[in-house]
Amino acid sequence: MTWIIQGILSFVIAVSFAIIFNAPRKKVVACGVVGMSGWMIFSAFTMVSQDQVQASFAGAFVVALAAHILSKRFKMPMIIFSVPGIILLVPGGLAYNAMRNIVENDYLTAIAFASKAFMTSGAIAMGLVFAEVLMQLIFRYMAKRKTVIVK
């Protein structure tokens, strides 16, 4: 039951951010699906590995892949689909806890939270980059297959 609730809520959150960022009305549902898929992969990896950094990488990778596919399908910029999906994975709670512990002069705990937030943010960035590279390789391969060499 929690998977269904997480899926519905992540879809609603991604759609809400798509509306806030003025995504085209006809593509808001696609933005929600991208965000939901990224969150569900993140949640599944968190359950399996108990590591939020690896789960963030996997979620960001799936979001970027889905955003690339939808951007090619609808002939729109990729950012329309990727930003609402990535927002769900941003480690805002970790950053908040790091700053709160700095204010409370608990620097050791703050360093632990901040390092986890930085690693999670880096994993999100790496997931986006790896998906971009993979899609470029796929598109290059497909373009080569379409060209006919005449001798």
XYZ file of N, CA and C in Angstrom:
453
model
N 0.813 -1.201 0.000
C 0.000 0.000 0.000
C 0.854 1.261 0.000
N 2.008 1.213 0.677
C 2.840 2.414 0.718
C 3.402 2.746 -0.662
N 3.623 1.727 -1.516
C 4.126 1.999 -2.865
C 3.105 2.793 -3.664
N 1.838 2.445 -3.506
C 0.782 3.152 -4.226
C 0.696 4.593 -3.742
N 0.753 4.779 -2.440
C 0.690 6.126 -1.876
C 1.896 6.946 -2.314
N 3.090 6.347 -2.254
C 4.287 7.059 -2.701
C 4.206 7.420 -4.179
N 3.698 6.500 -4.976
C 3.558 6.782 -6.401
C 2.614 7.933 -6.671
N 1.472 7.918 -6.000
C 0.481 8.983 -6.202
C 1.030 10.322 -5.719
N 1.615 10.339 -4.527
C 2.123 11.599 -3.985
C 3.296 12.142 -4.788
N 4.195 11.273 -5.231
C 5.320 11.759 -6.042
C 4.826 12.292 -7.384
N 3.799 11.667 -7.949
C 3.199 12.179 -9.185
C 2.615 13.569 -8.961
N 1.865 13.735 -7.873
C 1.239 15.024 -7.569
C 2.300 16.105 -7.326
N 3.362 15.759 -6.616
C 4.419 16.736 -6.346
C 5.113 17.143 -7.635
N 5.426 16.179 -8.493
C 6.089 16.510 -9.756
C 5.181 17.360 -10.640
N 3.902 17.038 -10.680
C 2.951 17.846 -11.453
C 2.874 19.255 -10.875
N 2.879 19.369 -9.553
C 2.820 20.685 -8.919
C 4.031 21.532 -9.291
N 5.214 20.929 -9.265
C 6.399 21.685 -9.658
C 6.402 21.998 -11.148
N 5.842 21.127 -11.962
C 5.734 21.422 -13.389
C 4.833 22.636 -13.611
N 3.768 22.727 -12.844
C 2.870 23.887 -12.944
C 3.585 25.142 -12.465
N 4.315 25.042 -11.350
C 5.049 26.200 -10.822
C 6.075 26.708 -11.836
N 6.740 25.779 -12.541
C 7.770 26.160 -13.508
C 7.203 26.407 -14.904
N 5.896 26.533 -15.019
C 5.221 26.871 -16.272
C 5.509 25.890 -17.401
N 5.435 24.625 -17.115
C 5.536 23.618 -18.171
C 4.269 23.703 -19.025
N 4.361 23.341 -20.296
C 3.148 23.361 -21.133
C 2.058 22.473 -20.533
N 0.834 22.950 -20.584
C -0.275 22.239 -19.936
C -0.452 20.825 -20.443
N -0.213 20.610 -21.720
C -0.402 19.278 -22.288
C 0.684 18.302 -21.846
N 1.792 18.809 -21.314
C 2.912 17.949 -20.925
C 3.067 17.797 -19.418
N 2.140 18.338 -18.646
C 2.224 18.281 -17.187
C 2.125 16.835 -16.689
N 1.276 16.037 -17.312
C 1.135 14.643 -16.899
C 2.438 13.880 -17.171
N 3.072 14.159 -18.298
C 4.348 13.512 -18.608
C 5.410 13.904 -17.579
N 5.405 15.147 -17.148
C 6.331 15.579 -16.093
C 6.071 14.812 -14.804
N 4.810 14.601 -14.498
C 4.459 13.830 -13.307
C 4.925 12.396 -13.387
N 4.806 11.796 -14.557
C 5.260 10.414 -14.732
C 6.772 10.324 -14.581
N 7.495 11.305 -15.112
C 8.958 11.318 -14.975
C 9.346 11.420 -13.501
N 8.717 12.337 -12.777
C 9.013 12.487 -11.358
C 8.652 11.257 -10.555
N 7.512 10.660 -10.866
C 7.088 9.455 -10.161
C 8.051 8.304 -10.425
N 8.499 8.151 -11.659
C 9.422 7.053 -11.965
C 10.750 7.235 -11.235
N 11.256 8.460 -11.205
C 12.503 8.717 -10.474
C 12.362 8.443 -8.990
N 11.254 8.867 -8.407
C 11.050 8.653 -6.977
C 10.865 7.171 -6.643
N 10.161 6.447 -7.493
C 9.946 5.027 -7.219
C 11.261 4.249 -7.311
N 12.121 4.607 -8.256
C 13.435 3.971 -8.342
C 14.266 4.338 -7.118
N 14.217 5.600 -6.715
C 14.928 6.048 -5.510
C 14.455 5.260 -4.294
N 13.151 5.118 -4.160
C 12.581 4.415 -3.014
C 12.960 2.938 -3.019
N 12.927 2.323 -4.192
C 13.291 0.906 -4.290
C 14.764 0.691 -3.957
N 15.638 1.552 -4.471
C 17.067 1.419 -4.176
C 17.354 1.690 -2.705
N 16.613 2.618 -2.108
C 16.799 2.887 -0.683
C 16.399 1.674 0.149
N 15.326 0.999 -0.246
C 14.909 -0.199 0.470
C 15.932 -1.318 0.343
N 16.494 -1.479 -0.845
C 17.412 -2.583 -1.099
C 18.786 -2.330 -0.499
N 19.360 -1.149 -0.760
C 20.757 -0.905 -0.377
C 20.918 -0.083 0.895
N 19.882 0.561 1.350
C 19.947 1.432 2.532
C 20.930 2.589 2.346
N 21.276 2.913 1.110
C 22.210 3.998 0.828
C 21.507 5.052 -0.016
N 21.318 6.218 0.569
C 20.597 7.282 -0.099
C 21.388 7.861 -1.266
N 22.700 7.799 -1.211
C 23.527 8.350 -2.281
C 23.371 7.513 -3.553
N 23.491 6.209 -3.436
C 23.306 5.341 -4.601
C 21.881 5.420 -5.133
N 20.931 5.513 -4.240
C 19.536 5.621 -4.652
C 19.286 6.929 -5.393
N 19.920 8.005 -4.965
C 19.779 9.288 -5.651
C 20.376 9.231 -7.048
N 21.524 8.560 -7.173
C 22.127 8.384 -8.495
C 21.176 7.631 -9.420
N 20.624 6.533 -8.943
C 19.723 5.714 -9.767
C 18.463 6.499 -10.137
N 17.900 7.207 -9.178
C 16.701 7.998 -9.458
C 16.959 9.103 -10.464
N 18.071 9.805 -10.310
C 18.411 10.878 -11.249
C 18.688 10.315 -12.638
N 19.327 9.152 -12.693
C 19.605 8.502 -13.975
C 18.303 8.179 -14.704
N 17.348 7.630 -13.987
C 16.054 7.280 -14.599
C 15.294 8.536 -15.014
N 15.327 9.569 -14.190
C 14.658 10.821 -14.543
C 15.253 11.394 -15.821
N 16.573 11.409 -15.918
C 17.220 11.966 -17.110
C 16.929 11.128 -18.352
N 16.940 9.800 -18.211
C 16.602 8.948 -19.356
C 15.169 9.201 -19.829
N 14.245 9.231 -18.887
C 12.842 9.473 -19.250
C 12.665 10.864 -19.857
N 13.358 11.852 -19.315
C 13.257 13.210 -19.849
C 13.807 13.275 -21.271
N 14.909 12.575 -21.537
C 15.461 12.533 -22.893
C 14.486 11.890 -23.874
N 13.932 10.775 -23.467
C 13.008 10.062 -24.353
C 11.783 10.919 -24.652
N 11.230 11.552 -23.623
C 10.045 12.385 -23.828
C 10.376 13.651 -24.613
N 11.572 14.197 -24.408
C 11.931 15.399 -25.164
C 12.068 15.090 -26.652
N 12.598 13.922 -26.988
C 12.663 13.517 -28.396
C 11.268 13.220 -28.946
N 10.462 12.578 -28.130
C 9.118 12.196 -28.576
C 8.245 13.414 -28.839
N 8.291 14.400 -27.930
C 7.435 15.576 -28.053
C 8.136 16.761 -28.703
N 9.420 16.604 -29.057
C 10.210 17.673 -29.690
C 10.183 18.948 -28.850
N 10.545 18.771 -27.579
C 10.593 19.873 -26.623
C 11.913 19.789 -25.872
N 12.310 20.869 -25.194
C 13.563 20.809 -24.421
C 13.472 19.808 -23.269
N 14.576 19.163 -22.999
C 14.629 18.150 -21.951
C 14.354 18.727 -20.564
N 14.722 19.961 -20.357
C 14.603 20.579 -19.033
C 13.147 20.656 -18.571
N 12.213 20.699 -19.505
C 10.787 20.741 -19.150
C 10.407 19.504 -18.343
N 10.990 18.364 -18.687
C 10.642 17.112 -18.029
C 11.574 16.770 -16.868
N 12.819 17.199 -16.943
C 13.794 16.770 -15.937
C 13.702 17.559 -14.622
N 13.462 18.850 -14.704
C 13.453 19.660 -13.472
C 12.359 19.233 -12.493
N 11.107 19.066 -12.919
C 10.104 18.608 -11.944
C 10.411 17.230 -11.361
N 11.106 16.399 -12.112
C 11.454 15.073 -11.607
C 12.616 15.093 -10.637
N 13.577 15.965 -10.891
C 14.769 16.033 -10.042
C 14.459 16.692 -8.702
N 13.506 17.604 -8.682
C 13.161 18.316 -7.444
C 12.838 17.337 -6.319
N 12.218 16.225 -6.646
C 11.852 15.240 -5.621
C 13.074 14.622 -4.949
N 14.195 14.584 -5.643
C 15.382 13.907 -5.127
C 16.340 14.826 -4.376
N 16.104 16.121 -4.403
C 17.013 17.091 -3.778
C 17.039 16.884 -2.263
N 18.243 16.800 -1.675
C 18.363 16.516 -0.231
C 18.175 17.751 0.643
N 17.001 18.342 0.593
C 16.741 19.554 1.361
C 16.740 19.334 2.865
N 16.236 18.187 3.295
C 16.206 17.893 4.728
C 17.593 17.750 5.310
N 18.488 17.123 4.564
C 19.871 16.988 5.034
C 20.553 18.344 5.140
N 20.348 19.193 4.154
C 20.949 20.527 4.191
C 20.385 21.348 5.353
N 19.084 21.236 5.588
C 18.465 21.934 6.713
C 19.063 21.462 8.038
N 19.186 20.148 8.207
C 19.747 19.614 9.448
C 21.203 20.038 9.635
N 21.949 20.120 8.549
C 23.336 20.585 8.642
C 23.379 22.032 9.134
N 22.569 22.890 8.551
C 22.557 24.301 8.963
C 22.036 24.464 10.387
N 21.035 23.678 10.758
C 20.493 23.760 12.117
C 21.556 23.388 13.144
N 22.336 22.333 12.852
C 23.378 21.917 13.781
C 24.540 22.904 13.820
N 24.791 23.604 12.746
C 25.807 24.660 12.780
C 25.353 25.779 13.706
N 24.085 26.170 13.595
C 23.546 27.227 14.458
C 23.572 26.804 15.923
N 23.371 25.503 16.185
C 23.371 24.993 17.550
C 24.776 24.650 18.051
N 25.802 24.972 17.263
C 27.215 24.725 17.600
C 27.542 23.240 17.769
N 26.828 22.397 17.084
C 27.115 20.963 17.063
C 27.774 20.648 15.716
N 29.052 20.986 15.616
C 29.742 20.961 14.335
C 29.997 19.546 13.811
N 30.218 18.598 14.676
C 30.468 17.239 14.210
C 29.227 16.646 13.529
N 28.078 16.859 14.133
C 26.840 16.391 13.514
C 26.554 17.162 12.236
N 26.853 18.460 12.248
C 26.643 19.289 11.056
C 27.509 18.812 9.899
N 28.746 18.440 10.190
C 29.631 17.944 9.132
C 29.096 16.638 8.557
N 28.574 15.781 9.410
C 28.009 14.513 8.934
C 26.821 14.757 8.002
N 25.908 15.654 8.409
C 24.755 15.957 7.558
C 25.178 16.653 6.269
N 26.107 17.595 6.379
C 26.542 18.342 5.188
C 27.253 17.429 4.187
N 28.088 16.536 4.685
C 28.782 15.638 3.756
C 27.796 14.708 3.062
N 26.794 14.247 3.785
C 25.771 13.390 3.164
C 24.977 14.177 2.116
N 24.671 15.439 2.429
C 23.949 16.284 1.463
C 24.794 16.539 0.221
N 26.092 16.813 0.403
C 26.976 17.048 -0.740
C 27.131 15.789 -1.590
N 27.280 14.654 -0.943
C 27.418 13.407 -1.701
C 26.131 13.090 -2.465
N 24.987 13.328 -1.843
C 23.716 13.082 -2.516
C 23.542 14.030 -3.697
N 23.892 15.290 -3.510
C 23.804 16.251 -4.611
C 24.744 15.870 -5.748
N 25.938 15.434 -5.410
C 26.880 14.987 -6.430
C 26.385 13.757 -7.159
N 25.742 12.855 -6.438
C 25.191 11.655 -7.073
C 24.069 12.017 -8.042
N 23.261 13.000 -7.690
C 22.203 13.459 -8.595
C 22.825 14.036 -9.861
N 23.845 14.870 -9.692
C 24.515 15.458 -10.856
C 25.154 14.375 -11.730
N 25.781 13.396 -11.099
C 26.409 12.320 -11.865
C 25.367 11.459 -12.587
N 24.229 11.231 -11.969
C 23.161 10.494 -12.633
C 22.676 11.211 -13.885
N 22.548 12.536 -13.791
C 22.138 13.318 -14.952
C 23.193 13.263 -16.056
N 24.452 13.379 -15.667
C 25.544 13.369 -16.652
C 25.664 12.003 -17.318
N 25.613 10.939 -16.543
C 25.738 9.598 -17.118
C 24.597 9.310 -18.091
N 23.389 9.726 -17.748
C 22.263 9.519 -18.653
C 22.448 10.329 -19.934
N 22.958 11.534 -19.806
C 23.217 12.376 -20.976
C 24.233 11.709 -21.904
N 25.309 11.200 -21.334
C 26.338 10.536 -22.132
C 25.770 9.286 -22.796
N 25.035 8.492 -22.052
C 24.438 7.272 -22.613
C 23.502 7.607 -23.767
N 22.665 8.613 -23.598
C 21.730 8.975 -24.664
C 22.460 9.520 -25.883
N 23.526 10.283 -25.680
C 24.301 10.777 -26.818
C 24.931 9.625 -27.589
N 25.446 8.623 -26.873
C 26.008 7.451 -27.547
C 24.934 6.692 -28.328
N 23.772 6.549 -27.739
C 22.678 5.855 -28.418
C 22.239 6.623 -29.663
N 22.084 7.950 -29.527
C 21.660 8.753 -30.678
C 22.716 8.738 -31.782
N 23.979 8.762 -31.411
C 25.054 8.709 -32.402
C 25.036 7.363 -33.129
N 24.827 6.288 -32.391
C 24.759 4.963 -32.995
C 23.569 4.859 -33.943
N 22.430 5.382 -33.521
C 21.239 5.336 -34.370
C 21.419 6.173 -35.629
N 22.092 7.315 -35.507
C 22.334 8.161 -36.677
C 23.265 7.472 -37.655
N 24.257 6.748 -37.161
C 25.172 6.019 -38.045
C 24.451 4.893 -38.769
N 23.516 4.250 -38.097
C 22.774 3.152 -38.729
C 21.849 3.668 -39.828
N 21.377 4.908 -39.708
C 20.475 5.462 -40.710
C 21.206 5.913 -41.959
N 22.462 6.302 -41.816
C 23.215 6.754 -42.983
C 23.627 5.549 -43.819
N 23.472 5.694 -45.098
C 23.812 4.626 -46.020
C 25.090 5.032 -46.741
N 26.077 4.166 -46.678
C 27.347 4.446 -47.340
C 27.278 3.849 -48.734
N 27.419 4.715 -49.728
C 27.375 4.279 -51.116
C 28.775 4.322 -51.681
N 29.205 3.198 -52.276
C 30.546 3.153 -52.852
C 30.491 3.309 -54.335
